[in-house]
GROMACS .gro file of C-alpha atoms in nm:
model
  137
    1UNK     CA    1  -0.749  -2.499  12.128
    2UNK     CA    2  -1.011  -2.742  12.251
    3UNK     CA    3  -1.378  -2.633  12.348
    4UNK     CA    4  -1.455  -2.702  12.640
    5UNK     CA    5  -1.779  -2.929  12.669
    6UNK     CA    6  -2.095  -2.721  12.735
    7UNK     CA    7  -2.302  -2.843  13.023
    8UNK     CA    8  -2.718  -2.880  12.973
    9UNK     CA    9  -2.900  -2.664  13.240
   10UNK     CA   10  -3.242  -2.850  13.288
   11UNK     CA   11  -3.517  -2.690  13.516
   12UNK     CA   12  -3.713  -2.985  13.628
   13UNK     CA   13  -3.982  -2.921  13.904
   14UNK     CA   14  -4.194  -3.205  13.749
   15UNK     CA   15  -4.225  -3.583  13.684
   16UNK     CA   16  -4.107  -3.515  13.278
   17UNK     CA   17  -3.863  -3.296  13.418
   18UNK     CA   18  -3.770  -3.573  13.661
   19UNK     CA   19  -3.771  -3.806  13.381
   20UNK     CA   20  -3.532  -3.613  13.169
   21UNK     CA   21  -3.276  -3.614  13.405
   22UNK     CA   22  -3.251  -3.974  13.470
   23UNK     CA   23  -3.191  -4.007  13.067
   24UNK     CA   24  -2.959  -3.743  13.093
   25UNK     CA   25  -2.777  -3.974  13.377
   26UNK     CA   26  -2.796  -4.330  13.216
   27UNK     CA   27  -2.696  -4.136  12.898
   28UNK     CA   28  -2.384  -3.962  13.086
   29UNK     CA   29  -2.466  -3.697  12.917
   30UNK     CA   30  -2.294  -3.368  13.164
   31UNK     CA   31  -2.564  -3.170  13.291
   32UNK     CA   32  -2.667  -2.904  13.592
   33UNK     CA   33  -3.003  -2.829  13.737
   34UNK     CA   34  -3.142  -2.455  13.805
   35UNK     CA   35  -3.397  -2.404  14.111
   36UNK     CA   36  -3.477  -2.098  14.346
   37UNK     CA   37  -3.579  -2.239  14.671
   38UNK     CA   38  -3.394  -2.555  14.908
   39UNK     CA   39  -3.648  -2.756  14.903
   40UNK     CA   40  -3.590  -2.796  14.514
   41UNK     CA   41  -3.235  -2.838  14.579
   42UNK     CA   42  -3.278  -3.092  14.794
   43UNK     CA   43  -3.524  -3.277  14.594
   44UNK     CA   44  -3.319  -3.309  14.263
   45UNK     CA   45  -2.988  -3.350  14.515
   46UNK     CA   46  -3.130  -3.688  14.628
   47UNK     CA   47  -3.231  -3.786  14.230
   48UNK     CA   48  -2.828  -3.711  14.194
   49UNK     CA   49  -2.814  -3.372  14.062
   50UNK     CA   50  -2.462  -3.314  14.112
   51UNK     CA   51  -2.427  -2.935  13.995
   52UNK     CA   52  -2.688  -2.701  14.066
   53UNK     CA   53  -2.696  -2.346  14.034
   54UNK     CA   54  -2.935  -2.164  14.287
   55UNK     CA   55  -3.109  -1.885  14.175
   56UNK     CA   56  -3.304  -1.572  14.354
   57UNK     CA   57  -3.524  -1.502  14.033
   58UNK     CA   58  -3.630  -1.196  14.274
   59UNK     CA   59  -3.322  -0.981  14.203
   60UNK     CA   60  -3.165  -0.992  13.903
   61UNK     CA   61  -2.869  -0.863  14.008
   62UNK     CA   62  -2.791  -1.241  14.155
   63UNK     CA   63  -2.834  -1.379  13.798
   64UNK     CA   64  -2.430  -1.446  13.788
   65UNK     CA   65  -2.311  -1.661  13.463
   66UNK     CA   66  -2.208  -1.999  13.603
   67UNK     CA   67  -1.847  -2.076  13.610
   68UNK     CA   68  -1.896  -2.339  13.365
   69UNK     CA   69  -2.010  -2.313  12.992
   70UNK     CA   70  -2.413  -2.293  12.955
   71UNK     CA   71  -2.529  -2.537  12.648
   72UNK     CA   72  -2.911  -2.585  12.595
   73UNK     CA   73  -3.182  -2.523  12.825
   74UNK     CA   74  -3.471  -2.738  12.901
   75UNK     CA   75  -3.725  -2.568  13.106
   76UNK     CA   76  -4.036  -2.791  13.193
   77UNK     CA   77  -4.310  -2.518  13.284
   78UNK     CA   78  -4.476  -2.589  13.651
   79UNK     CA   79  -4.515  -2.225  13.683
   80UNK     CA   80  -4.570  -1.934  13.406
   81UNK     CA   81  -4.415  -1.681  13.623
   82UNK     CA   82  -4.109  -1.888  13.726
   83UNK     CA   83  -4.081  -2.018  13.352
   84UNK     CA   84  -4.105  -1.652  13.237
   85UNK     CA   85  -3.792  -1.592  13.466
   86UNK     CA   86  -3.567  -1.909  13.411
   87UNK     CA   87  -3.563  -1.798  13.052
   88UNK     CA   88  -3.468  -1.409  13.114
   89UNK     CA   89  -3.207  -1.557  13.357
   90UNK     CA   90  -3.084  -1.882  13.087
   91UNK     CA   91  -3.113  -1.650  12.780
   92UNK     CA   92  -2.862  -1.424  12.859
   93UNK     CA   93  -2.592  -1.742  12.986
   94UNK     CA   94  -2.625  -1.956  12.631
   95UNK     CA   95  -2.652  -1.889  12.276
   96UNK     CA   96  -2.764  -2.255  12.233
   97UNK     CA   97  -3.139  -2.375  12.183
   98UNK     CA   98  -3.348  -2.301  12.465
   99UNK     CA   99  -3.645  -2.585  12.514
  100UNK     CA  100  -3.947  -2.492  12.722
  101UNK     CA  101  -4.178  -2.829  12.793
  102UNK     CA  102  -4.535  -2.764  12.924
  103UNK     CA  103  -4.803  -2.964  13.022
  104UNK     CA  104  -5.012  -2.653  13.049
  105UNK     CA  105  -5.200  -2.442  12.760
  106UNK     CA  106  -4.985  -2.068  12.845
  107UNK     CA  107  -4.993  -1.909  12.509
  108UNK     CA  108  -4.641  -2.050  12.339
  109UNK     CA  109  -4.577  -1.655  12.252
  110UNK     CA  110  -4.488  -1.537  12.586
  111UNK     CA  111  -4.187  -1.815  12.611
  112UNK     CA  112  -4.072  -1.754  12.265
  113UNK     CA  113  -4.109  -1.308  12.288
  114UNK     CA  114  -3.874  -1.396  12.604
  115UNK     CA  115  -3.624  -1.586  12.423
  116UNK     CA  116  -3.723  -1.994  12.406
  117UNK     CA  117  -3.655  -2.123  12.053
  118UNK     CA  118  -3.899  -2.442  12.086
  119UNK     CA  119  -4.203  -2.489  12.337
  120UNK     CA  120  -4.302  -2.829  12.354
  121UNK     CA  121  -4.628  -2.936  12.462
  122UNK     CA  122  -4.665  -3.295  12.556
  123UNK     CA  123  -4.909  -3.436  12.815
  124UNK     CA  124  -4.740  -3.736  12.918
  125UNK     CA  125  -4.414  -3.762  13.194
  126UNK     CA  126  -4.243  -3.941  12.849
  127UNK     CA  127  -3.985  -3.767  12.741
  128UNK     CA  128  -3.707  -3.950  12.633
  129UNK     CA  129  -3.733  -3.789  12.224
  130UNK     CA  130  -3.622  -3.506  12.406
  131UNK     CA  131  -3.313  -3.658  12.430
  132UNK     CA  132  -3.165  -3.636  12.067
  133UNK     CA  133  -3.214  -3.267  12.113
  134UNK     CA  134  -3.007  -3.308  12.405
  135UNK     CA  135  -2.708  -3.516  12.233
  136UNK     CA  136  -2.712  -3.313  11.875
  137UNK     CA  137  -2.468  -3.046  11.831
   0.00000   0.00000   0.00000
């Protein structure tokens, strides 16, 4: 029986985040966005986020496993709070690697108590090496 192919959930409120997509796009590599407001969904609608799963990281009871098969997560941190939340929500849809990428200096222990397996802290909107990550596995 063949596996079907797992789909990358990136959370990219951002320019890296931004960035990451468009290499996920000129790599074809299958991928979904996660936001929690319209305006988000709009904005990574019109980069050409096809599939995007819309969250209310209010009530967790709205935290329904997407219909497809979760792969790795790439959060990029704009907000502790909503990071803190995309990876209670993504933790419990995907056994794979979840990524947190910050530009800020939150203590890396609060993403990794909560489930991330790698925080990355980079201060540049380059992120293609994240990209391998992306393709392994």
């Amino acid at each position: 029986m063949e596996q079907e192919q797992q789909t990358i959930l990136v959370s990219a409120p951002n320019k890296p985040g931004e960035a990451f997509i468009r290499q996920l796009q000129f790599g074809s590599i299958p991928f979904a966005v996660i936001v929690n407001n319209k305006a988000e969904q709009a904005r990574l609608q019109e980069l050409g986020a096809e599939q995007i799963v819309m969250v209310d990281t209010n009530e967790e009871n709205t935290w329904l496993l997407p219909e497809w098969p979760v792969g790795k997560v790439f959060l990029f941190e704009n907000s502790l709070t909503l990071c803190c939340r995309y990876i209670r929500i993504c933790r419990s849809w995907t056994s794979e690697p979840l990524y947190v990428i910050t530009q800020s200096n939150n203590p890396r222990l609060i993403y990794k108590g909560l489930g991330a397996n790698y925080v990355i802290h980079t201060n540049s909107n380059e992120v293609s090496f994240l990209i391998h990550s992306a393709h392994e596995g």
